[in-house]
Coordinates of C-alpha atoms in Angstrom, one line a residue:
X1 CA 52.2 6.6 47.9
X2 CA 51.4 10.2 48.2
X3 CA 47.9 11.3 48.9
X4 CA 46.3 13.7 46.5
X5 CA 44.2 16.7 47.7
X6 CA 40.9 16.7 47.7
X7 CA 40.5 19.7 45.9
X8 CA 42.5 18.6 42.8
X9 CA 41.1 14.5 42.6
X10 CA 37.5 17.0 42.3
X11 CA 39.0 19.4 39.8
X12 CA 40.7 16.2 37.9
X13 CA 37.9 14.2 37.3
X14 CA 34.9 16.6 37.5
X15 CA 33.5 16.3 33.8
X16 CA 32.5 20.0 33.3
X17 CA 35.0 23.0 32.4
X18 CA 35.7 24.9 35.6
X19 CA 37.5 28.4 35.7
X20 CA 38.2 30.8 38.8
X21 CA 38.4 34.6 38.0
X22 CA 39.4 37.4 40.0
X23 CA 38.8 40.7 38.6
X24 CA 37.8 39.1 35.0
X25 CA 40.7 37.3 35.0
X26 CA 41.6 33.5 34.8
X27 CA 43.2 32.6 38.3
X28 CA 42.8 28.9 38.5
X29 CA 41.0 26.1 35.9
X30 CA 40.6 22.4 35.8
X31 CA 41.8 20.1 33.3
X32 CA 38.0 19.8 31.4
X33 CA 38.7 23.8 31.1
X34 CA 42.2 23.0 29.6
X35 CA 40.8 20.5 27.4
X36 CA 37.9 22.6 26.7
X37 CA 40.0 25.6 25.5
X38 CA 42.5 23.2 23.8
X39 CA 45.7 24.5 26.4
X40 CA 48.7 22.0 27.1
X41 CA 49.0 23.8 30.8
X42 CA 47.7 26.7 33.1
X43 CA 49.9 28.8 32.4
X44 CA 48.1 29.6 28.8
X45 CA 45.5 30.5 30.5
X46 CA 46.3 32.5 33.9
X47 CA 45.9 36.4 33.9
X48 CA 43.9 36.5 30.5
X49 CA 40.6 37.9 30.3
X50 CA 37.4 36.0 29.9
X51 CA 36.5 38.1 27.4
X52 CA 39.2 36.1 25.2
X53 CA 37.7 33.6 25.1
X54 CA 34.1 34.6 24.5
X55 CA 32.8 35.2 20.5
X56 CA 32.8 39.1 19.7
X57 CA 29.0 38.5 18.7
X58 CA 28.5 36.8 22.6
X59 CA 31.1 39.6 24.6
X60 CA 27.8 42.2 25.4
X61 CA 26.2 39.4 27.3
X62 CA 29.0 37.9 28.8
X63 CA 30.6 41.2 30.4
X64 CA 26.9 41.9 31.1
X65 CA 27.1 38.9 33.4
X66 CA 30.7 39.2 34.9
X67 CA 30.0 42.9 35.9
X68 CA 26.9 42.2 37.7
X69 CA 27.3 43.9 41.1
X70 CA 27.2 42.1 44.7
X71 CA 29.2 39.6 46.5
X72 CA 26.9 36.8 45.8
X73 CA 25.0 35.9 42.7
X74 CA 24.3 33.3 40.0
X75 CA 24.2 33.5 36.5
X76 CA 21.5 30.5 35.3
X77 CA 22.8 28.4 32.4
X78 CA 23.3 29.8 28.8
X79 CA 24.8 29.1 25.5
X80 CA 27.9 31.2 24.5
X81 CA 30.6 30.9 21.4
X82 CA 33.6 31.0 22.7
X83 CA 37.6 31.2 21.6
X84 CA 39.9 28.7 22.3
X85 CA 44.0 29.3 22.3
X86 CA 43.9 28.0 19.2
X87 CA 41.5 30.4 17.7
X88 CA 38.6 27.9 16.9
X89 CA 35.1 27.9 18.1
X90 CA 33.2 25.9 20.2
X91 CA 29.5 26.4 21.5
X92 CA 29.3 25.6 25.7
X93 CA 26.7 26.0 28.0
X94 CA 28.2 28.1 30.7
X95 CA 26.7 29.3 34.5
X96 CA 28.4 31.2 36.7
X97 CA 28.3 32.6 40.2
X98 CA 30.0 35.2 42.6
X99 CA 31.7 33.8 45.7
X100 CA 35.0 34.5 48.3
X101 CA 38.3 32.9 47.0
X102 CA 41.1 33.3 49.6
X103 CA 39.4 36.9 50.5
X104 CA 39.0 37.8 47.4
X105 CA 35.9 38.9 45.2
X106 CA 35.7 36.0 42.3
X107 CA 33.7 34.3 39.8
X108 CA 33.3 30.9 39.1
X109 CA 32.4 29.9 35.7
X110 CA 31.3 26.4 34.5
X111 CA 30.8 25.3 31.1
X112 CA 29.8 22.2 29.4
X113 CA 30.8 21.3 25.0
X114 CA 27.6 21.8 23.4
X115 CA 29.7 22.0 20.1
X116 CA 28.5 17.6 19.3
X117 CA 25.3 18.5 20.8
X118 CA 24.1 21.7 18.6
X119 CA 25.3 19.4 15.6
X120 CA 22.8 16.5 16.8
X121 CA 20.3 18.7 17.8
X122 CA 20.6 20.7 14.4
X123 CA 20.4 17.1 12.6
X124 CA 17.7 16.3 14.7
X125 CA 15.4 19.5 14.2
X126 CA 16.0 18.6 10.2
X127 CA 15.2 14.8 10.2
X128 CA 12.4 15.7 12.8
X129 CA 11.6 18.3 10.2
X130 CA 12.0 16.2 7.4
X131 CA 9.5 13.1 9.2
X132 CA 7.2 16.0 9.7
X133 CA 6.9 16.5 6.5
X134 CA 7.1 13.2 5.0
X135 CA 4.0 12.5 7.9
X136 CA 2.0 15.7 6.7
X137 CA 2.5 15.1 2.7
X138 CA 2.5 11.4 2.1
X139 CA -0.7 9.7 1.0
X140 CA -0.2 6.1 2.5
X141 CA -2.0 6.3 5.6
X142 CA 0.6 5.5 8.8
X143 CA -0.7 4.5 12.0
X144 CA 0.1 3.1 15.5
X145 CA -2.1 1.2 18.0
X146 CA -1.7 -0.1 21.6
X147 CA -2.0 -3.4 23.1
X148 CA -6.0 -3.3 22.8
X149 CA -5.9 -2.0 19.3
X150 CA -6.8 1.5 20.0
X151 CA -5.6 4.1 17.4
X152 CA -2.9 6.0 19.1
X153 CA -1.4 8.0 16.3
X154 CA -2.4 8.6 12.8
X155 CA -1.2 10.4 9.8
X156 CA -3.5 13.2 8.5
X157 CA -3.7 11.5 4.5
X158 CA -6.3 8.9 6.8
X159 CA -8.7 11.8 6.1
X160 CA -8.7 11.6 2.0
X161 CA -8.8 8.5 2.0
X162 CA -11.4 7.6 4.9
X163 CA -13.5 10.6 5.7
X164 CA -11.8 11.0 9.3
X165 CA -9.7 13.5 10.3
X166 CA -6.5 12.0 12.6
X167 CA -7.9 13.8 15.7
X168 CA -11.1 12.0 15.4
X169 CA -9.6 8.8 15.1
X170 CA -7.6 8.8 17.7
X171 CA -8.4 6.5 20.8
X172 CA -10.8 4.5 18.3
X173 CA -10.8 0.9 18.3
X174 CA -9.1 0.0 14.4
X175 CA -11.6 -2.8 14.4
X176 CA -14.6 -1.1 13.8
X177 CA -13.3 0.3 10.7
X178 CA -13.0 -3.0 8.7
X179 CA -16.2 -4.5 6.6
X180 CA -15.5 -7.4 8.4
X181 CA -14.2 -8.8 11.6
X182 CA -12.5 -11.9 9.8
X183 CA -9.9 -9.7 8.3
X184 CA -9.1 -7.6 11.4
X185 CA -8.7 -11.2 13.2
X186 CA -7.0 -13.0 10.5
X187 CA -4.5 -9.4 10.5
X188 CA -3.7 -9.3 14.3
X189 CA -3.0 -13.4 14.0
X190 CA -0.7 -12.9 11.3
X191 CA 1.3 -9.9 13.1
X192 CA 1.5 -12.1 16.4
X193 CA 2.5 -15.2 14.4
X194 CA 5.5 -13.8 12.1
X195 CA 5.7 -9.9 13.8
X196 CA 5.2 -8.5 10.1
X197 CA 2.5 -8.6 7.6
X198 CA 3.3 -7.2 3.7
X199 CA 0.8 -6.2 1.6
X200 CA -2.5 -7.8 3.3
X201 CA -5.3 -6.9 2.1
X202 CA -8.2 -5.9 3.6
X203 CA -11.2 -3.7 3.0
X204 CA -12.3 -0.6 5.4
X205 CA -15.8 1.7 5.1
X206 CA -15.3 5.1 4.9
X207 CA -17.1 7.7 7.5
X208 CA -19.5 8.4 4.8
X209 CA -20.0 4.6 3.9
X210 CA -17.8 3.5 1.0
X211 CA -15.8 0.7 1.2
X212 CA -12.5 1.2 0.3
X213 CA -9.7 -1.7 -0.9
X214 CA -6.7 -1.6 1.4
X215 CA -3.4 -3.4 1.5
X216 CA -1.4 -3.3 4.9
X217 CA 2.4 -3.5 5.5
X218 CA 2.8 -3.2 9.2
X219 CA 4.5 -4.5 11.7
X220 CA 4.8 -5.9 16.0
X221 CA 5.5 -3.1 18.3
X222 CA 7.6 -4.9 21.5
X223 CA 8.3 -3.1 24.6
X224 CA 11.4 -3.3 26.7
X225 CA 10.5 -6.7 28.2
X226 CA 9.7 -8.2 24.4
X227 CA 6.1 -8.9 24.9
X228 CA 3.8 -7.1 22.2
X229 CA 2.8 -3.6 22.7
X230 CA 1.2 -3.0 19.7
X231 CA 1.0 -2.5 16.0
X232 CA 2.7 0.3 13.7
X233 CA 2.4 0.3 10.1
X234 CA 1.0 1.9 6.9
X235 CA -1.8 1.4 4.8
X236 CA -3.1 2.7 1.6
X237 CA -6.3 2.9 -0.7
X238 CA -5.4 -0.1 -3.7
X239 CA -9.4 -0.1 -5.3
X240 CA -8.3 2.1 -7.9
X241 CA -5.3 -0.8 -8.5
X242 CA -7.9 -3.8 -8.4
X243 CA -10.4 -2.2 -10.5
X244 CA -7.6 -1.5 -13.1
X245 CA -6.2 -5.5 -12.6
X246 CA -10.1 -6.3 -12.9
X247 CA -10.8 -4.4 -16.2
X248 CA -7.4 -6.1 -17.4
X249 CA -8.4 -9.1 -16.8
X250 CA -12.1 -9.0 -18.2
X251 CA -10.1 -7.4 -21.2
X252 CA -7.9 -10.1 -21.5
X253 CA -10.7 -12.7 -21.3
X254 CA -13.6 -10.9 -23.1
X255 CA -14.7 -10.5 -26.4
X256 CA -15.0 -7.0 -27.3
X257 CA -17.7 -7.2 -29.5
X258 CA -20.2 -9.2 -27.8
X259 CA -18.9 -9.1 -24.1
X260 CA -18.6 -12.8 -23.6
X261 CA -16.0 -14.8 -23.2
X262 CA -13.3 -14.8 -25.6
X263 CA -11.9 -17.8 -27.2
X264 CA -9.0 -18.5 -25.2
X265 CA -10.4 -17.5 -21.9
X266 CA -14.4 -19.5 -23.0
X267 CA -11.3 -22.9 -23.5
X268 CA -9.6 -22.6 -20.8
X269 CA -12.8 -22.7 -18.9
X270 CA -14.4 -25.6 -20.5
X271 CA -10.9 -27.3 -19.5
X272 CA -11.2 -26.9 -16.1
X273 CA -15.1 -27.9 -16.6
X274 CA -14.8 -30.7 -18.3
X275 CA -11.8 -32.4 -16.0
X276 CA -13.7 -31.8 -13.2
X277 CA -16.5 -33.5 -14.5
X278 CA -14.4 -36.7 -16.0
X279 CA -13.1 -37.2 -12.5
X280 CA -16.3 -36.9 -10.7
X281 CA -18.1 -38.6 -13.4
X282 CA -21.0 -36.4 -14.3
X283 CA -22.4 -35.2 -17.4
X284 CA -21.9 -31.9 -19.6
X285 CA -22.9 -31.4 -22.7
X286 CA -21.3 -29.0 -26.1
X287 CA -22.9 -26.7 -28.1
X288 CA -21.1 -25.4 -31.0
X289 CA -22.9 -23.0 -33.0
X290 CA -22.9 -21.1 -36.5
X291 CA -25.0 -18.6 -37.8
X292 CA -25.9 -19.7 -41.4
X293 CA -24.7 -17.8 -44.0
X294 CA -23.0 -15.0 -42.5
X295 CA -21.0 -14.1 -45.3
X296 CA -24.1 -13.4 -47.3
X297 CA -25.3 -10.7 -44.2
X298 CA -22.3 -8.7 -44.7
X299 CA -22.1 -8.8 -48.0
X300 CA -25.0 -7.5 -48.3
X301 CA -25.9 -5.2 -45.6
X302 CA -22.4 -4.4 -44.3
X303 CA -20.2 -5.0 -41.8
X304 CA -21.5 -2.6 -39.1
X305 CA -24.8 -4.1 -39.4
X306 CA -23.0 -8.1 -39.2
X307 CA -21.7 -7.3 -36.0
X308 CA -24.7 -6.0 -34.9
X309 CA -25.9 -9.0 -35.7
X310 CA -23.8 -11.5 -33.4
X311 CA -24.2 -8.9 -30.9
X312 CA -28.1 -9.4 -30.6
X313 CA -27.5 -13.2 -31.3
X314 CA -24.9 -13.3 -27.8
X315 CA -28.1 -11.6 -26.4
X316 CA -30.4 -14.0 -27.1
X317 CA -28.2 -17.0 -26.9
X318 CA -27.2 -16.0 -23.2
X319 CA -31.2 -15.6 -22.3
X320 CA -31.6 -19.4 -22.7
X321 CA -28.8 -20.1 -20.6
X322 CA -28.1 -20.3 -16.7
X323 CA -25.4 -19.3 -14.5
X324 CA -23.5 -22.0 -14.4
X325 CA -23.3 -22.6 -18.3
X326 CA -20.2 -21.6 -20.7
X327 CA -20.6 -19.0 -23.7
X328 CA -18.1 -18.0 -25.6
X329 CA -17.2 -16.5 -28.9
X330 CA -14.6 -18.9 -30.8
X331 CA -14.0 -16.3 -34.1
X332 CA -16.4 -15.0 -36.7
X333 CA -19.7 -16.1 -36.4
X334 CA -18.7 -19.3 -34.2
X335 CA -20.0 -20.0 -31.0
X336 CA -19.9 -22.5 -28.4
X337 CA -22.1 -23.3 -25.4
X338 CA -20.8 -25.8 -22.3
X339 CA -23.7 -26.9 -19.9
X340 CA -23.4 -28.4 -16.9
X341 CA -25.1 -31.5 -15.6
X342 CA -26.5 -31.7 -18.9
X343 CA -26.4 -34.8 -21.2
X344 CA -27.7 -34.6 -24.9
X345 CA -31.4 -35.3 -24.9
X346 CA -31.6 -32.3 -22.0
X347 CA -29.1 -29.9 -24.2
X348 CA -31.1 -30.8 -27.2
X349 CA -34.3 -29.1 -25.4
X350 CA -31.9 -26.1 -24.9
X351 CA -30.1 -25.8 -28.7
X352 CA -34.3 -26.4 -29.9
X353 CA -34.7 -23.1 -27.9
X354 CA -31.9 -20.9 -28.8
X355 CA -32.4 -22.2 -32.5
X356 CA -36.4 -20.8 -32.6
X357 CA -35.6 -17.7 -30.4
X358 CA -32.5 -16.5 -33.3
X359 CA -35.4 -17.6 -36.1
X360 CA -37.7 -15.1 -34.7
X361 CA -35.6 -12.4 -34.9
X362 CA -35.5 -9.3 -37.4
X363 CA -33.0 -7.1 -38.3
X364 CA -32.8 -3.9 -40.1
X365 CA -29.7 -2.1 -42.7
X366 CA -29.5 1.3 -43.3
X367 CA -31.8 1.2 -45.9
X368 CA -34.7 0.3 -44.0
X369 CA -34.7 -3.4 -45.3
X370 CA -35.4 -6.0 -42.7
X371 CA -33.9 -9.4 -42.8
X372 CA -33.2 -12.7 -40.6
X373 CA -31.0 -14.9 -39.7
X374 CA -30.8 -18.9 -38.5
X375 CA -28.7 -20.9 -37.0
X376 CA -27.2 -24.4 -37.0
X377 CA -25.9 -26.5 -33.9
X378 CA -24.2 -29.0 -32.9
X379 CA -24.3 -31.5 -29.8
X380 CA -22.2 -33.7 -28.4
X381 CA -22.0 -35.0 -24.3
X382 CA -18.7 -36.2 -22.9
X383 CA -18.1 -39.9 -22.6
X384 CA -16.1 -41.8 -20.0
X385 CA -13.1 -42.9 -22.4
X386 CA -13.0 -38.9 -23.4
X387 CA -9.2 -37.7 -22.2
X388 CA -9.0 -34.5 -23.0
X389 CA -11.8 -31.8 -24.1
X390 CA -11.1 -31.7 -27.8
X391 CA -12.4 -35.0 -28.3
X392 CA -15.7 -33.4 -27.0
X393 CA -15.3 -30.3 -29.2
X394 CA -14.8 -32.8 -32.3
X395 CA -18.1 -34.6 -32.3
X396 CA -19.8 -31.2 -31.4
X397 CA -18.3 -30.0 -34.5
X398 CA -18.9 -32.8 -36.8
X399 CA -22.4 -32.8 -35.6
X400 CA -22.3 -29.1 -36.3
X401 CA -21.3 -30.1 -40.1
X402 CA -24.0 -32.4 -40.3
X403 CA -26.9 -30.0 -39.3
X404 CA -25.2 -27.5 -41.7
X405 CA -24.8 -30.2 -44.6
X406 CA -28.7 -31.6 -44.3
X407 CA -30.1 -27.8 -45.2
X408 CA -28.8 -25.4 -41.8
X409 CA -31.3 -24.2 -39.2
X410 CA -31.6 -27.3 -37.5
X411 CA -29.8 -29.5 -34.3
X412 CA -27.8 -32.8 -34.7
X413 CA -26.2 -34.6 -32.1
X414 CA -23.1 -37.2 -32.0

């Protein structure tokens, strides 16, 4: 086996371009150079000038640094275009010094490809850029903590929506930002258990004290050993969303007129009342209501003054009742009243009430003529064979028919 030289196993496997020039000329250059300048041998490259190979745009600096006078000297590393045999371009980070080679005055010039590199870093600077941006500009709030919950970065939109600026926030504990401590807990649990939450909610204060409706998406930060580091994520301001989903909903369940509940929603209601109360076997008693003669008030006083009408009626209906009791509108000038741990003599004291309160009222059209109204009611309390609520609703209602038949303005109970 022969042995081969030191010199060349060096030059053979040494990763960076290396060239030897004597008077500006290639002498001698490794196989990275070859590679580098895309030559099959040495002999493409021996007695040409550097200058060849160096950009037209990049020659002034390059010369500038060949020609620098002295038998010993060192260019520090920079970035030139240069030529290869094959005409195209490639960007390498070259250095260079003066020494002796065999007596002779030479350079030594080394260069690494940046050519991959300037790419990356170009595609870098833009998606760096780009995040920058995206950071600066987004309204979602992103933010990062340690191990101890300490805000380590933050996204300036915290400050519209908070009060903070980023700066101020950071090295804060995030837990002294929530209204309270159950959701910061119940948060951090939830991370540790799956290593994501999506869309928790949560609510914040704000630096100047309002408290702001939040829903989380974030997720486990794990350092290089696994074990939790922290907590990245993004938040962002939802009350706007659950006030909207709020004014649906009371929309949806509301009667616009006289801002009780509607039929469907006042039904569904008494449902869930009225099971619960079969099962656990207490009382409640029904109510169903009807102002007398209704017809007659718009017909003769109009429309606009009818509904004003039930509206002062809901008003006065809803003073007699508590909390816990149903109202609801069930169309026209219908009504109907659930109460709670209630049986019939007890919601008889209560329909007596509502009945003398509406009887005392006065009204007044357009015409300055004053009027009033009565109303007739209806009562019936649930009985342990009763399945389902209409069976309830039916002997309220056919009490209801009874108090209307025997002259209106009165109670009756079934």
């Amino acid at each position: 086996m022969s042995l081969i030289p030191q010199s060349q196993l060096f030059n053979d496997i040494l990763p960076a371009a290396v060239i030897i020039a004597v008077d500006g000329r290639v002498e001698e250059a490794n196989q990275a150079a070859l590679n580098l300048l895309e030559a099959q041998d040495l002999s493409e490259l021996t007695g040409r000038e550097l200058s060849d190979f160096v950009h037209p745009l990049d020659q002034p600096r390059s010369q500038a640094r060949v020609r620098r006078e002295g038998e010993s000297f060192v260019n520090p590393a920079a970035k030139f275009r240069i030529r290869t045999v094959k005409g195209a371009y490639r960007m390498v980070l070259l250095s260079s010094r003066a020494f002796q080679h065999e007596g002779r005055d030479a350079l030594m010039v080394s260069g690494l490809d940046m050519t991959d590199h300037e790419a990356l870093d170009a595609q870098m600077r833009e998606s760096e850029h780009n995040f920058r941006r995206l950071f600066t500009n987004m309204q979602d709030v992103y933010y990062r903590t340690d191990v101890g919950g300490m805000l380590v970065q933050v996204s300036p939109s915290v400050e519209a929506m908070l009060g903070y600026s980023a700066e101020e926030l950071k090295g804060e504990d995030v837990r002294r930002f929530y209204t309270e401590d159950t959701d910061s807990e119940a948060y951090v649990q939830r991370i540790l258990q799956h290593g994501r939450v999506t869309d928790f909610p949560a609510r914040m204060r704000s630096k100047f004290g309002r408290i702001v409706d939040i829903s989380l998406n974030s997720q486990a930060i794990l350092d290089d050993e696994g074990k939790f580091a922290g907590i990245e994520g993004i938040f962002r301001d939802v009350s706007q969303r659950l006030e909207m989903e709020q004014e649906l909903k009371r929309l949806a369940t509301t009667d616009a007129l006289t801002n009780i509940e509607n039929r469907r929603a006042f039904l569904e209601h008494a449902d869930h009342v009225f099971r619960s109360a079969q099962r656990y076997g207490t009382v409640v008693s029904m109510l169903m209501l009807d102002l007398d003669l209704f017809k007659t008030v718009n017909d003769e006083h109009g429309h606009i003054v009818g509904d004003q009408v039930l509206v002062r009626f809901a008003e006065q209906v809803k003073r007699e009742l508590r909390e816990i009791d149903l109202f609801g509108r069930l169309g026209g000038e219908e009504f109907c009243v659930l109460l709670q741990h209630t049986n019939a003599e007890q919601a008889g004291i209560v329909a007596e009430r509502i009945r003398n309160r509406i009887s005392q009222l006065r009204f007044f059209d357009d015409d300055g003529a004053n009027f009033s109204v009565t109303v007739s009611i209806g009562i019936s309390a649930n009985q342990q064979e009763d399945r389902q609520l209409e069976r309830l609703m039916e002997r309220a209602d056919r009490a209801l028919y009874l108090a209307k038949h025997e002259g209106r303005d009165q109670t009756r109970c079934i």
